[in-house]
Short mmCIF file of C-alpha atoms and ligand atoms in Angstrom, two decimals:
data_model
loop_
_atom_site.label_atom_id
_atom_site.label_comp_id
_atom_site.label_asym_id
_atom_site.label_seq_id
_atom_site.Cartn_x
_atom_site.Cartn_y
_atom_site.Cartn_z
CA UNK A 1 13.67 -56.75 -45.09
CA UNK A 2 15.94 -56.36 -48.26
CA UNK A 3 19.31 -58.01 -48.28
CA UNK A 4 22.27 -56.08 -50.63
CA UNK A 5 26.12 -56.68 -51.42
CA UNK A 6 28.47 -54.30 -51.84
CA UNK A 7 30.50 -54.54 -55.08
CA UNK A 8 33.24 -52.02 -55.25
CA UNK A 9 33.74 -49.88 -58.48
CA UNK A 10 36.29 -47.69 -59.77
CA UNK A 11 36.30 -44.63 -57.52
CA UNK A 12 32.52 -44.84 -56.53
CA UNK A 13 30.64 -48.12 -55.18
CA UNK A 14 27.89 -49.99 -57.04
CA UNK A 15 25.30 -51.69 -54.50
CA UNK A 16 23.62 -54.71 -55.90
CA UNK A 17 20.71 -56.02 -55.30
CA UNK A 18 21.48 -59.16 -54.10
CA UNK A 19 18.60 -60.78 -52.62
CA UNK A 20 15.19 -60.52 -51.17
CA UNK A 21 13.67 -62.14 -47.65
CA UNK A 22 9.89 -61.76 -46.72
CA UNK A 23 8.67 -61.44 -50.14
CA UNK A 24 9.94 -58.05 -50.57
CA UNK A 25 9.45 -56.52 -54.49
CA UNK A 26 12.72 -54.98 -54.18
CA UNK A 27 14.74 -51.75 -53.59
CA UNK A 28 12.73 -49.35 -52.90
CA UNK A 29 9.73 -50.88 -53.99
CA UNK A 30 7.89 -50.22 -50.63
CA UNK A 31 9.16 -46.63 -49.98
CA UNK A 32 11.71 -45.21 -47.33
CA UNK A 33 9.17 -46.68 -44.78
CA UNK A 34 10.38 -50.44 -45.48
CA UNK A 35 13.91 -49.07 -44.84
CA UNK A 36 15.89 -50.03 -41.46
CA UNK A 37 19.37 -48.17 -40.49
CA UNK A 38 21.42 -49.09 -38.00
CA UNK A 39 23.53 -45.94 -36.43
CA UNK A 40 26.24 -46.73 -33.86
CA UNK A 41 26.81 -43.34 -32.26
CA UNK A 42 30.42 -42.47 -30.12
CA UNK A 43 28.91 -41.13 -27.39
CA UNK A 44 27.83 -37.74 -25.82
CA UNK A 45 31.14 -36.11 -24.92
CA UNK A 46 30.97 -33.18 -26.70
CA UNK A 47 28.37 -29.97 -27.74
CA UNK A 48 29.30 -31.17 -31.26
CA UNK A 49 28.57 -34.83 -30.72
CA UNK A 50 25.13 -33.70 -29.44
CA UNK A 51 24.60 -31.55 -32.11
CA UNK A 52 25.25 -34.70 -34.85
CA UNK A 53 23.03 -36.75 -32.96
CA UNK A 54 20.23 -34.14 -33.31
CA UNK A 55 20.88 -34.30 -36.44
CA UNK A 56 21.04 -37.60 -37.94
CA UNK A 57 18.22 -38.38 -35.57
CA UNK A 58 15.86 -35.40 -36.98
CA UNK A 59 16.61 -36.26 -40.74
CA UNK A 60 15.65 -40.15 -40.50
CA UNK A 61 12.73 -38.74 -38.60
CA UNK A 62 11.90 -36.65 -41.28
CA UNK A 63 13.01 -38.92 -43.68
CA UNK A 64 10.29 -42.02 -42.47
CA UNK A 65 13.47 -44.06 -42.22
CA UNK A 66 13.63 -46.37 -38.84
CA UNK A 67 16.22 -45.80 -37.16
CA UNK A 68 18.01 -47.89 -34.44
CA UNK A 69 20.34 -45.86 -32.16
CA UNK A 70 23.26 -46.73 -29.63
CA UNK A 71 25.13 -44.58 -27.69
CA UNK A 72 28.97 -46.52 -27.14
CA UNK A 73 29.71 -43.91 -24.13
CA UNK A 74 33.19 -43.45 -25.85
CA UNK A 75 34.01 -47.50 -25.85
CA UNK A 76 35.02 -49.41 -28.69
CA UNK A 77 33.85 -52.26 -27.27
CA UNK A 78 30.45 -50.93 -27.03
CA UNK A 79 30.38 -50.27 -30.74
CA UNK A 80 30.84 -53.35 -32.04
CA UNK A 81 28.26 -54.96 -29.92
CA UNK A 82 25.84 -52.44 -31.55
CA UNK A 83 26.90 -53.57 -34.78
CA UNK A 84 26.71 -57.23 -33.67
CA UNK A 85 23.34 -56.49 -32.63
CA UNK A 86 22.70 -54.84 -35.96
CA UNK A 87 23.85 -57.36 -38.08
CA UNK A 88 21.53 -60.47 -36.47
CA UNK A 89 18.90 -58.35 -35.99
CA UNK A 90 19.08 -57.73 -40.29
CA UNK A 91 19.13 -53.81 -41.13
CA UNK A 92 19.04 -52.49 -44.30
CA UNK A 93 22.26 -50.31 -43.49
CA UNK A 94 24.31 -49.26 -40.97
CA UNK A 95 26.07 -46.02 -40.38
CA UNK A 96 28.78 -44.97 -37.53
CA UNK A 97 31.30 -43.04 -36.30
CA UNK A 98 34.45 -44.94 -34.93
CA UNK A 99 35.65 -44.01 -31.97
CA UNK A 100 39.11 -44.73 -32.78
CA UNK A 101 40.57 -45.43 -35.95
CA UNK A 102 42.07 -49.33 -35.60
CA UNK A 103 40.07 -52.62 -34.71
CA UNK A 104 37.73 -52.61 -36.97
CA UNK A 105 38.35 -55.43 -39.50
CA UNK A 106 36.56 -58.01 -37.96
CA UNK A 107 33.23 -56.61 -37.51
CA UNK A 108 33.13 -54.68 -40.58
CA UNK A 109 33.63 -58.18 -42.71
CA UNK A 110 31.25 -59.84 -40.50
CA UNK A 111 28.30 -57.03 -41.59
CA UNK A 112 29.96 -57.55 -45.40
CA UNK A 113 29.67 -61.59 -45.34
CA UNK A 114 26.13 -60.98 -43.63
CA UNK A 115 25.44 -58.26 -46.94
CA UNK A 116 24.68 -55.05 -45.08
CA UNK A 117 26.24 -51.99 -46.39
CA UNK A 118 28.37 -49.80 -43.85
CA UNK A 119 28.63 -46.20 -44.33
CA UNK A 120 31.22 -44.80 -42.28
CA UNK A 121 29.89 -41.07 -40.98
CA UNK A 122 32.60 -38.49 -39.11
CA UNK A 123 35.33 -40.26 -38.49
CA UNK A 124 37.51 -42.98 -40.72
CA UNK A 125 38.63 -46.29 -40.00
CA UNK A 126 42.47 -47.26 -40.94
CA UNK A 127 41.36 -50.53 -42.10
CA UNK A 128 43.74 -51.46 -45.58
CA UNK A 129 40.24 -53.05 -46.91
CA UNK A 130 38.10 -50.55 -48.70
CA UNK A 131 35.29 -52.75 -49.72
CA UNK A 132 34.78 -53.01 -46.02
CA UNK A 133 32.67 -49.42 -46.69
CA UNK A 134 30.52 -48.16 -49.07
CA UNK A 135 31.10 -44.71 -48.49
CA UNK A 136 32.97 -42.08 -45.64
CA UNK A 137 30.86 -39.14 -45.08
CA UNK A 138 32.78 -36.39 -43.00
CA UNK A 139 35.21 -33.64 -42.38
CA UNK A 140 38.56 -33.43 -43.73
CA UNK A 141 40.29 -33.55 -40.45
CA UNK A 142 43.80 -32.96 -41.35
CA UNK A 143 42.93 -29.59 -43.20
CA UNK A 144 41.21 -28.35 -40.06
CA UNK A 145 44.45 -29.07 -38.19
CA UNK A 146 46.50 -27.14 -41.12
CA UNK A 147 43.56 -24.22 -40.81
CA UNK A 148 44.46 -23.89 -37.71
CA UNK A 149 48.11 -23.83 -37.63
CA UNK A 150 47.83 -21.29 -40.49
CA UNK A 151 46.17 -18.98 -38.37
CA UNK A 152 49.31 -19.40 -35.74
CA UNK A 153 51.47 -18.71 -38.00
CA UNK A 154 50.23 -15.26 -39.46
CA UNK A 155 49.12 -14.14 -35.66
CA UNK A 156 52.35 -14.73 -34.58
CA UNK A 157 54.38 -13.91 -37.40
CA UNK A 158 56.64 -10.88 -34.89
CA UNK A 159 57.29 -13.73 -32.61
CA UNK A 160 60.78 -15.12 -31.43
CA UNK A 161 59.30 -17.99 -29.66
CA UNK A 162 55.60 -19.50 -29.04
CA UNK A 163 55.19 -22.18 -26.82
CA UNK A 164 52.46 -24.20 -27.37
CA UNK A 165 49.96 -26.49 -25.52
CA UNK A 166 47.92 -29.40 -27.55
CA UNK A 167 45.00 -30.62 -25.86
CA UNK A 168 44.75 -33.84 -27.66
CA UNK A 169 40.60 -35.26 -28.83
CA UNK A 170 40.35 -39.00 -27.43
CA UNK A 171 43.41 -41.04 -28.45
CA UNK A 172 43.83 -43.37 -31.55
CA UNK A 173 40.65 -41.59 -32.43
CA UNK A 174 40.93 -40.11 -36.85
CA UNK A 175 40.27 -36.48 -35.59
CA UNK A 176 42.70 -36.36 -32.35
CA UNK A 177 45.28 -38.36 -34.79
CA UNK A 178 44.49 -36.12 -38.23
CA UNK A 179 44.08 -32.78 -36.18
CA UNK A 180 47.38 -33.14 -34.62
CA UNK A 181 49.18 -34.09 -38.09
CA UNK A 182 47.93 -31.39 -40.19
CA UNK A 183 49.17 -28.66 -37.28
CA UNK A 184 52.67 -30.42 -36.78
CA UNK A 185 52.77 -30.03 -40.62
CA UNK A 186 52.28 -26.12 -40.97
CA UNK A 187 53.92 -25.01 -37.55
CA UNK A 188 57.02 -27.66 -38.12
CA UNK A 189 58.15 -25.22 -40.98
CA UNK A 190 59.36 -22.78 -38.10
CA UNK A 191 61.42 -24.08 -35.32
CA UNK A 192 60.48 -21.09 -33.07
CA UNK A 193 56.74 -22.55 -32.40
CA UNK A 194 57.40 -25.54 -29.92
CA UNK A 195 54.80 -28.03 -28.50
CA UNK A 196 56.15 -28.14 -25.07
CA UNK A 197 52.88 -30.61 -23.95
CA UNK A 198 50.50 -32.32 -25.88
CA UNK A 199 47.73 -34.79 -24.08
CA UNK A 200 44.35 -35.96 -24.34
CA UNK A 201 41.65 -34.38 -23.22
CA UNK A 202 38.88 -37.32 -24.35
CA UNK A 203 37.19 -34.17 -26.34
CA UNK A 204 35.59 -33.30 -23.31
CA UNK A 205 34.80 -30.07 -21.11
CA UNK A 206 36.08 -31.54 -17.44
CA UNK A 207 39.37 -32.82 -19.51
CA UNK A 208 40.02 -30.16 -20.93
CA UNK A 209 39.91 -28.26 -17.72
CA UNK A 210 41.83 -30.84 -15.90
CA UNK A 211 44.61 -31.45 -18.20
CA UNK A 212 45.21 -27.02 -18.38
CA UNK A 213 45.02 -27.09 -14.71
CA UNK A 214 47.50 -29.66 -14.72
CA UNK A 215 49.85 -28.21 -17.40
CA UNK A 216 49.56 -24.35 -16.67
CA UNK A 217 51.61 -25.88 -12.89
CA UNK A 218 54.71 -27.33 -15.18
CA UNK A 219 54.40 -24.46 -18.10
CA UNK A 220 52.88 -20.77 -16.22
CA UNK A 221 54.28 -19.61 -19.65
CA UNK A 222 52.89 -20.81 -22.28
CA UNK A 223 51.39 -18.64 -25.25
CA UNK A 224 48.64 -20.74 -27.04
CA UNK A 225 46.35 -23.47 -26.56
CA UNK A 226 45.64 -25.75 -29.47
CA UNK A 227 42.56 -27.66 -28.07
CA UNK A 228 40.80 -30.51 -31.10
CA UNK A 229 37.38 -29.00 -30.11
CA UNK A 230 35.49 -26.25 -28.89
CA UNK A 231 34.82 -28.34 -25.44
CA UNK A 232 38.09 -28.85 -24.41
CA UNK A 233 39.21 -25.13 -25.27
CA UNK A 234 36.22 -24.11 -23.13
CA UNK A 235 38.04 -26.09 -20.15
CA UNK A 236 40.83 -24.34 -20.87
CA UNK A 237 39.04 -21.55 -20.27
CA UNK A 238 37.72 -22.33 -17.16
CA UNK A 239 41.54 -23.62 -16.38
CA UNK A 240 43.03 -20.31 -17.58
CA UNK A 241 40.85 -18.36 -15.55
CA UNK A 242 41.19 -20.13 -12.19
CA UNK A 243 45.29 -19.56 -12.33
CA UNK A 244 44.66 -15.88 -12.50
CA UNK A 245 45.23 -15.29 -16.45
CA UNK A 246 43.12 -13.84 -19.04
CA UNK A 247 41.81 -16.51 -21.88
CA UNK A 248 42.30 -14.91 -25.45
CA UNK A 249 44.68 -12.42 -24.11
CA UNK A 250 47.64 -13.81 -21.95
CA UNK A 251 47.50 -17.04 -23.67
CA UNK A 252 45.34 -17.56 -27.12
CA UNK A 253 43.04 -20.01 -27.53
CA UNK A 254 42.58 -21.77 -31.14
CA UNK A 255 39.71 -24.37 -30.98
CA UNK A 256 38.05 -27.25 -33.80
CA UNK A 257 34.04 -27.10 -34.30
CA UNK A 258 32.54 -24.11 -34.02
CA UNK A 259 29.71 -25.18 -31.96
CA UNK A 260 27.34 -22.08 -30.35
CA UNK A 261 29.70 -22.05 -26.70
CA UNK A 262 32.59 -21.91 -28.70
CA UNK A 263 31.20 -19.37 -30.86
CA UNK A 264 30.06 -17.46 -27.86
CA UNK A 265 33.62 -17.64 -26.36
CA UNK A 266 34.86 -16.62 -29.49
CA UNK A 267 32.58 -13.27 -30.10
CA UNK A 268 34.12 -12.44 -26.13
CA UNK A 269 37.39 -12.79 -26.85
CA UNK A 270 38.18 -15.68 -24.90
CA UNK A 271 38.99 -18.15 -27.85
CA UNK A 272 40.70 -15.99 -30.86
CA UNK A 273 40.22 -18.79 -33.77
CA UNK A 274 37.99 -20.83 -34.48
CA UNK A 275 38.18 -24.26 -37.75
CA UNK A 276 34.65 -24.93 -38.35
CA UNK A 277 33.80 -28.80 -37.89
CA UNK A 278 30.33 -29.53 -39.56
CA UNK A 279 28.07 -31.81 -37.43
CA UNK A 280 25.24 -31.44 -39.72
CA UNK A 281 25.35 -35.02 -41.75
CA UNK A 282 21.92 -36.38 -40.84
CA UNK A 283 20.20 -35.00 -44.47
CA UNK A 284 23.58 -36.15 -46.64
CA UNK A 285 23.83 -39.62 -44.60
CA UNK A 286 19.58 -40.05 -45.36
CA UNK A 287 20.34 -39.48 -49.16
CA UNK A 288 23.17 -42.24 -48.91
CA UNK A 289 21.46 -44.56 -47.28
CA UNK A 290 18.21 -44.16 -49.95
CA UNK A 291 21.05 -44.23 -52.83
CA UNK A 292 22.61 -47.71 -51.05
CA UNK A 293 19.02 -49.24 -50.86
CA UNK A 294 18.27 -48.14 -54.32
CA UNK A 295 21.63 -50.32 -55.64
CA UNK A 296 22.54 -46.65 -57.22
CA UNK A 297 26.11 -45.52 -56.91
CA UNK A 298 27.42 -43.29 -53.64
CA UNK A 299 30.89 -41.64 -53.68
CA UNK A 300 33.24 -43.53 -51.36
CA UNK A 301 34.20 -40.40 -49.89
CA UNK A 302 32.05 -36.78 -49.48
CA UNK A 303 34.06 -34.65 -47.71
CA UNK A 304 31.83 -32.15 -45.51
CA UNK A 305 32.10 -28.23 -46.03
CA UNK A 306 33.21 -25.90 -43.33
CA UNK A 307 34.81 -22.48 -43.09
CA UNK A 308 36.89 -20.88 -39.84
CA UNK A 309 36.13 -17.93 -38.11
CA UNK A 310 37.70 -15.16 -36.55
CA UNK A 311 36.11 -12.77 -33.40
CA UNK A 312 34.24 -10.72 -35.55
CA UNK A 313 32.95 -13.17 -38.02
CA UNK A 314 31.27 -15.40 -34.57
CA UNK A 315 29.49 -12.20 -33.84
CA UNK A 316 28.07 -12.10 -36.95
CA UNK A 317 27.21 -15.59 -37.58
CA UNK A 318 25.66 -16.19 -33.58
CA UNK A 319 22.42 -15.48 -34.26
CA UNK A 320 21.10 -17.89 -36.74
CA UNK A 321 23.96 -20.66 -35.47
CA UNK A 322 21.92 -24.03 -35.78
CA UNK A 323 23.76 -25.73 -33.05
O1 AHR B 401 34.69 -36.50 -34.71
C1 AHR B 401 34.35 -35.16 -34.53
C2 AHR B 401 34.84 -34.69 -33.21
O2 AHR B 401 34.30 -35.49 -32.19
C3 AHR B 401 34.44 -33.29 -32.86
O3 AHR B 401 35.36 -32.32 -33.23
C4 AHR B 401 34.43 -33.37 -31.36
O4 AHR B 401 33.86 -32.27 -30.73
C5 AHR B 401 33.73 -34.66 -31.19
O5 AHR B 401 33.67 -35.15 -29.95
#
């Protein structure tokens, strides 16, 4: 087992070798097989978050990095007992994904004073204390929310009025919170788009569906559906559909991910936009970690790639769709 402090440098993060226990040689000196990670997962609520576990699960696999992984089932709580557990039991590194933003302080300095590097993957934390991290690997969430919003405003550009519904990802959590802010940004130029209800749908299929069901009763006329993620926009569907309406048509659909049902809906006309959110940071997290153990610098932040996609564009990029 090799022990390691974080030492924060300008703009990137220098990982010392601080110690060895066991009568290790040192970094690396045993291979990725000596290596053990730590990886406190949300949960399962989403196609997406399936998709991520696949693959952070397949590249330590492939990778001959151990891997321990918990699932939190959406609960804070949950998380920091897996990195509680983590820390005594003595990992090399470990990785998550918050499942909200705040709270974190406490644990995080616990795994620092203890010497394990934490490398934050998907989602941030709004902790003040930087050195808390060695590195955020993940999407830029408030650009997907301004992606989005930019495609409202050019597809209704001959509009007078568009009323709006948000279905909100799982509150206080960086994408529901970043998603929302970079929308409200571009669509809060033009006082004729209005967000006349905006709640949480956990980033879940059955909320998604509920909260529509619930919403199309108070507001029959609304015009578009901003769901955070594929899964709740598929709800919406289901939702939209039940009341008697046409999904894509009587009231567009603009969704976050881009995961193969969304994609699906998309190519049928039932969503009309879709941001891309990448799940795919199991090979980038495996060449962090490996840097971290190695005491070689890792950016503090990699921002993740993604594109959008319109009806025809899905159609074209369903077939070799990984996820
Ligand atoms: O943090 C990423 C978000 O979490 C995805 O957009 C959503 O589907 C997931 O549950």
């Amino acid at each position: 087992m090799k022990r390691f402090a974080p030492i924060a440098a300008a703009g990137a993060l220098l990982v010392a070798l601080a110690g060895c226990a066991g009568g290790d040689a040192g970094p690396g000196a045993g291979g990725d097989d000596d290596i053990v990670v730590g990886f406190a997962q949300v949960g399962a609520e989403s196609g997406w978050r399936t998709a991520n576990t696949k693959s952070i699960q397949g590249a330590f696999e492939e990778a001959g990095i151990e891997l321990k992984f918990s699932d939190a089932q959406q609960k804070q709580e949950n998380q920091i007992k897996a990195i509680r557990s983590y820390i005594q039991q003595q990992v090399d590194v470990i990785a998550f994904s918050p499942v909200v933003e705040s709270g974190w302080d406490t644990v995080l300095k616990e795994a620092k004073d203890a010497g394990i590097p934490v490398v934050l993957t998907d989602r941030a934390v709004d902790s003040k204390d930087d050195s808390l991290y060695v590195s955020f690997l993940g999407s830029d969430f408030i650009e997907e929310g301004k992606k989005a919003g930019e495609w409202v405003v050019q597809e209704f550009a001959d509009a007078d009025s568009v009323k709006i519904v948000q279905l909100e990802g799982t509150t206080g959590a960086a994408p529901a919170n970043d998603r929302a802010e970079g929308f409200a940004d571009v669509i809060g130029a033009d006082p004729k788009f209005e967000i006349v209800a905006s709640q949480t749908g956990d980033f879940t299929r059955s909320g998604g569906k509920q909260v529509m069901e619930a919403l199309l009763k108070s507001n029959p006329d609304v015009d578009l559906v901003y769901a955070h993620n594929d899964d709740m926009g598929l709800g919406a569907i289901e939702a939209i559909e039940a009341a008697g309406l046409v999904p894509g048509q009587d009231i567009k659909i603009v969704t976050v991910d881009a995961v193969k049902d969304g994609m699906q809906a998309l190519a049928d006309g039932k969503i009309n936009f879709i941001v891309e959110c990448s799940p795919l940071l199991g090979e980038q997290l495996v060449d962090i970690v490996r840097k971290v153990v190695a005491g070689e610098e890792v950016e503090k932040r990699i921002v993740t790639e993604e594109t959008t996609f319109t009806q025809e564009q899905a159609v074209e990029a369903l077939p070799d769709r990984q996820y």
